[in-house]
Coordinates of C-alpha atoms and ligand atoms in Angstrom, one line a residue:
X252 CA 66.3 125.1 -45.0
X253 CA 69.5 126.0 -47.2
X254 CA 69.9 129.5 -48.7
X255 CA 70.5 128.6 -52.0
X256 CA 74.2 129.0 -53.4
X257 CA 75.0 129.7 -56.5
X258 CA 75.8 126.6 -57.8
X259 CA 72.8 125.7 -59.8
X260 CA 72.9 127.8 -63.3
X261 CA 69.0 128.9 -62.7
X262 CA 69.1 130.0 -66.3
X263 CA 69.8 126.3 -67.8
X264 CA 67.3 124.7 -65.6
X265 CA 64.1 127.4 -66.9
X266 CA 65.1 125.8 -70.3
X267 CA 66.0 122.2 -68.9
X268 CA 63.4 121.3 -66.9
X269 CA 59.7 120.7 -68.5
X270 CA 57.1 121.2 -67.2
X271 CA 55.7 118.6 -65.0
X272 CA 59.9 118.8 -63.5
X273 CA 59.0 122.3 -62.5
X274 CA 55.8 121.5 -60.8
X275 CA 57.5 118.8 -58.9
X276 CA 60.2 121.7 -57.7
X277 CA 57.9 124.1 -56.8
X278 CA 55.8 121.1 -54.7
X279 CA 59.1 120.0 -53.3
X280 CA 60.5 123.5 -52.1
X281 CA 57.3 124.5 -50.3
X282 CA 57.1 121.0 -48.6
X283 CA 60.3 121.3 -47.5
X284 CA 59.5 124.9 -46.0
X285 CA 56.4 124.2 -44.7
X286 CA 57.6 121.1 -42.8
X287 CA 60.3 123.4 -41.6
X288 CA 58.2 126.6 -40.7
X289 CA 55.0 124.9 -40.2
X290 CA 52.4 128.2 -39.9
X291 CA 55.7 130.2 -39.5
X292 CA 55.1 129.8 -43.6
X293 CA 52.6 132.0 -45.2
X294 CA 51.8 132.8 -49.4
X295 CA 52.0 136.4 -50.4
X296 CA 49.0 136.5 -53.0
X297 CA 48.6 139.6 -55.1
X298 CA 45.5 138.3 -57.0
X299 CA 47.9 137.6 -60.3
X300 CA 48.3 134.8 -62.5
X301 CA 51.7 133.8 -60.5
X302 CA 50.2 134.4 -56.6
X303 CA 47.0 131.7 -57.5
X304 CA 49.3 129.2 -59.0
X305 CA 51.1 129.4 -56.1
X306 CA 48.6 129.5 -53.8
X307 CA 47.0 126.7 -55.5
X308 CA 50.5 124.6 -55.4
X309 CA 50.9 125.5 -51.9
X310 CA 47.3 124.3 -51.3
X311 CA 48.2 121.5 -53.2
X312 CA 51.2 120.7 -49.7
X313 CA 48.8 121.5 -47.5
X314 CA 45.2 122.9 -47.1
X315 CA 45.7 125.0 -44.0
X316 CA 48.8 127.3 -44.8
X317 CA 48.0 130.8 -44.9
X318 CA 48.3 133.6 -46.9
X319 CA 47.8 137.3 -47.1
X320 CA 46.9 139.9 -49.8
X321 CA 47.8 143.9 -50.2
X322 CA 45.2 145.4 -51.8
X323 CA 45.2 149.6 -52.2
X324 CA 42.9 152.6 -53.0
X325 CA 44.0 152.0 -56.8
X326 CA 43.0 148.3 -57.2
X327 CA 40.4 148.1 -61.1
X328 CA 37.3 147.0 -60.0
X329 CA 37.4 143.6 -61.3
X330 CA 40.6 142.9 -59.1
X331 CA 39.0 144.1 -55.8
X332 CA 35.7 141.9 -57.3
X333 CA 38.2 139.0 -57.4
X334 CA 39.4 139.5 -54.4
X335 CA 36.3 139.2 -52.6
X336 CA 35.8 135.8 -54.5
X337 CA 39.1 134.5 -53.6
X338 CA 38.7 135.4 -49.7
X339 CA 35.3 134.1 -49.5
X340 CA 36.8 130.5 -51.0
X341 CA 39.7 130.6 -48.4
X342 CA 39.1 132.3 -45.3
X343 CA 42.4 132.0 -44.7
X344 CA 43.6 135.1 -47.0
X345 CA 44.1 138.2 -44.7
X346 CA 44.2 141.6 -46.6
X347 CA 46.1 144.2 -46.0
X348 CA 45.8 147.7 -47.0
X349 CA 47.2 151.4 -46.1
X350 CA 44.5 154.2 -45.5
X351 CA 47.2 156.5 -45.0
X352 CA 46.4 159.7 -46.9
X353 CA 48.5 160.5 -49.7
X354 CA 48.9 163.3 -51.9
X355 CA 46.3 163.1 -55.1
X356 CA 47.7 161.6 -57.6
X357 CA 50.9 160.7 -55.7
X358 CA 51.4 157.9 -58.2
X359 CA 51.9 160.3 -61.1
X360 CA 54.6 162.4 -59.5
X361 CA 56.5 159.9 -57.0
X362 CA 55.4 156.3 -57.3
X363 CA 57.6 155.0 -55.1
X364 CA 56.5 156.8 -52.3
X365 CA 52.8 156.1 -53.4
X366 CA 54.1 152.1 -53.5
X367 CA 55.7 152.4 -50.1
X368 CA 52.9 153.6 -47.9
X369 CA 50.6 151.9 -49.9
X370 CA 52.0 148.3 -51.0
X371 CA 55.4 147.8 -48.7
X372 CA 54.1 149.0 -45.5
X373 CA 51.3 146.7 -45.6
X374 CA 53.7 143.8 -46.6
X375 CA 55.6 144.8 -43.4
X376 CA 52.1 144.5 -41.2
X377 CA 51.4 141.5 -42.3
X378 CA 54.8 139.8 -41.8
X379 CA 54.6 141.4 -38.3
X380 CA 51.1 140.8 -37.6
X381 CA 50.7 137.0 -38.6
X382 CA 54.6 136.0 -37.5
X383 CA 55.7 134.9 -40.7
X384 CA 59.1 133.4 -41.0
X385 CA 59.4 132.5 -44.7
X386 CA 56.7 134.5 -47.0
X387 CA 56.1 132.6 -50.2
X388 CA 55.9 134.6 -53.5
X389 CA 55.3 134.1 -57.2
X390 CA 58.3 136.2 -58.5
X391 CA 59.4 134.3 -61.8
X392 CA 62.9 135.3 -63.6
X393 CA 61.5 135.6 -67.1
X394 CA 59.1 138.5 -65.9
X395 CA 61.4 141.2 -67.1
X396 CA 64.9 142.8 -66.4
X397 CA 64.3 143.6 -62.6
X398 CA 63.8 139.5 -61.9
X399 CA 66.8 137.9 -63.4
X400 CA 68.6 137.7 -59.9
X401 CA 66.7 136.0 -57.5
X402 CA 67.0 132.8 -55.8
X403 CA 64.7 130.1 -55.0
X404 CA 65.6 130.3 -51.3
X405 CA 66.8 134.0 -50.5
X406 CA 67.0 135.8 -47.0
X407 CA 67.4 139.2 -48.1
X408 CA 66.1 140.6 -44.6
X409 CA 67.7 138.7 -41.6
X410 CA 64.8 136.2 -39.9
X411 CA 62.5 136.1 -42.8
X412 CA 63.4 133.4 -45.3
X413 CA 61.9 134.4 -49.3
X414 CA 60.7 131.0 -51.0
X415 CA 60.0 131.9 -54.8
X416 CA 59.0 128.4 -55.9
X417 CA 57.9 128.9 -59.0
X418 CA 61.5 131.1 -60.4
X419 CA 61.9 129.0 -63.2
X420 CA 58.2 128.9 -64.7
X421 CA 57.8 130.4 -68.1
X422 CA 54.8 132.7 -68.6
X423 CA 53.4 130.0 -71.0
X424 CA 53.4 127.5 -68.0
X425 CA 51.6 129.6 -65.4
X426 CA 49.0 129.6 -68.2
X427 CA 49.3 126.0 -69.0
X428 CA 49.3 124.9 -64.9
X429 CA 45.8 127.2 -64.9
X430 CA 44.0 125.6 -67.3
X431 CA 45.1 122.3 -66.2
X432 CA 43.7 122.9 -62.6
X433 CA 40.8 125.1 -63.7
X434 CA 42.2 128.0 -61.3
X435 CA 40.2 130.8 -61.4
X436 CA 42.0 134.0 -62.4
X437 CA 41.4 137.6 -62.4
X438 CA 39.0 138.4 -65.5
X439 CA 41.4 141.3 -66.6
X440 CA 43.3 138.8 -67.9
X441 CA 40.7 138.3 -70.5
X442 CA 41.3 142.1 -71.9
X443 CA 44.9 141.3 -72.7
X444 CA 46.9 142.2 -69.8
X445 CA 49.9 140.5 -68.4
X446 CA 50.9 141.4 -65.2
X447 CA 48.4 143.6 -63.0
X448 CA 48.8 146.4 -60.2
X449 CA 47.0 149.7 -59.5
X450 CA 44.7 150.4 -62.7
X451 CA 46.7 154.3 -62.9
X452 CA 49.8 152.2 -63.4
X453 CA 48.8 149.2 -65.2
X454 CA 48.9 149.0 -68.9
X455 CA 48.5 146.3 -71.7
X456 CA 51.6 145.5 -73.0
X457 CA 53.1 143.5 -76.1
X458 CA 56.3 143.8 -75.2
X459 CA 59.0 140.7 -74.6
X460 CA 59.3 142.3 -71.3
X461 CA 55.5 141.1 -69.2
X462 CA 56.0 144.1 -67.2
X463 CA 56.1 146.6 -69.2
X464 CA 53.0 148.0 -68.9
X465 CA 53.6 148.6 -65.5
X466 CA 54.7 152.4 -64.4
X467 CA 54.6 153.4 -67.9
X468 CA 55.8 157.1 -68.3
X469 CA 57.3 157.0 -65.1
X470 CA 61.0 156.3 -63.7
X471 CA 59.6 152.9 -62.6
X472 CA 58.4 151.7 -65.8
X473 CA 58.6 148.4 -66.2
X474 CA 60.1 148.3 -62.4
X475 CA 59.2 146.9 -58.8
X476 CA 56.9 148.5 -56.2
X477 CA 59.2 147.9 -53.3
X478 CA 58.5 144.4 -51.9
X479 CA 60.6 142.4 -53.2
X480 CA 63.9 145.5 -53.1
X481 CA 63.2 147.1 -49.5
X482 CA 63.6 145.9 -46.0
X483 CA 60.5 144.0 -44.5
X484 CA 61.4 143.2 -41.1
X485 CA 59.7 146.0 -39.3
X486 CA 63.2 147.6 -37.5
X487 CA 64.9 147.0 -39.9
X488 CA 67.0 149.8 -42.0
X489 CA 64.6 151.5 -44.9
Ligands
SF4_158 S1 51.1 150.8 -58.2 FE1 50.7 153.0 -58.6 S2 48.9 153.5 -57.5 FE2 49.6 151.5 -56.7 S3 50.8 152.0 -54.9 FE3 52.2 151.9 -56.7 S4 52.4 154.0 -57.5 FE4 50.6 153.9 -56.1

């Protein structure tokens, strides 16, 4: 599978393409991973509106690829609730999750180091434990100003391919693809948020940005927790 250049203006096609073009994309690029990596291919799910549209497009190539989830300490109620659901439906979901202990209220004072023990190190198992060679993710450019440069087909860490399928997917569509197939999302949605994490450092936002309720009041705000930025490849520099 190509690492994709540069020569496709990513920016035209989230406003060229409609929408049933952008479901045939996302179909297309995981077929074409999946035939490459075979179980070598597996869905990072995070329990958000973006992770089950993938997973359900991914299902949608083929019923047996796997997937994983990080859950933490700090996951609302309703998420962990979800999550439960969603591994019960597809035993084929393996979570993850740091017991490391951490300074109280770690998240307050140094969230990145809270979001590396507690979101990237688990990443890291996973992609060790269950020999992935091209992880899958639901990273969309319109999220907010930390998303605009990605690539569909990235490898970022040497020997682990990124496939972000859905890139080009406007907010509105994830909703529209949802309702379409009835996919069950995480009721938090319901309150008014728009893109979830850790309840200290998840907020409701209005904002053009989706993100930023996320990290508010901190030096992240509005920022990443490390898994798609840091090296995953366990070896590899940090
Ligand atoms: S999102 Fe917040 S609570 Fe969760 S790991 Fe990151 S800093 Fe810690």
């Amino acid at each position: 599978m190509q690492v994709s250049s540069t020569s496709e203006n990513l920016a035209v096609l989230v406003e060229s393409l409609n929408f049933a073009q952008k479901i045939d994309r996302s179909l297309g690029l995981i077929r074409e991973a999946y035939e490459e990596y075979g179980d070598g291919l597996v869905v990072a799910n995070s329990l958000g509106k973006d992770s089950v549209a993938v997973w359900h497009l991914a299902k949608r190539v083929d019923p047996n690829i796997r997937g994983f989830i990080v859950t933490t300490r700090y996951k609302p109620a309703e998420t962990v609730a979800f999550m439960n659901e969603e591994v019960a439906r597809y035993p084929e979901l393996r979570v993850f999750r740091s017991d490391e202990p951490l300074p109280d209220r770690l998240y307050e004072t140094d969230p990145d180091r809270c979001c590396d023990v507690l979101k990237v190190q688990p990443v890291r198992q996973a992609i060790e434990v269950m020999n992935v060679e091209c992880w899958v993710t639901g990273l969309r450019c319109t999220e907010g100003r930390t998303r605009v440069d990605y690539r569909e087909i990235e490898e970022r860490d040497k020997g682990l391919v990124k496939l972000n399928p859905i890139l080009l997917w406007h907010e509105r569509e994830i909703w529209q693809y949802l309702a379409l197939y009835q996919v069950p999302v995480n009721p938090l949605y319901a309150e008014g948020y728009r893109s979830l994490g850790c309840a200290p450092c998840t907020h409701i936002t209005s904002d053009q940005n989706e993100r930023a309720g996320r990290w508010v009041g901190t030096s992240k705000c509005g920022g990443e927790c490390g898994i798609h930025t840091r090296p995953l490849k366990v070896g590899a520099t940090v």
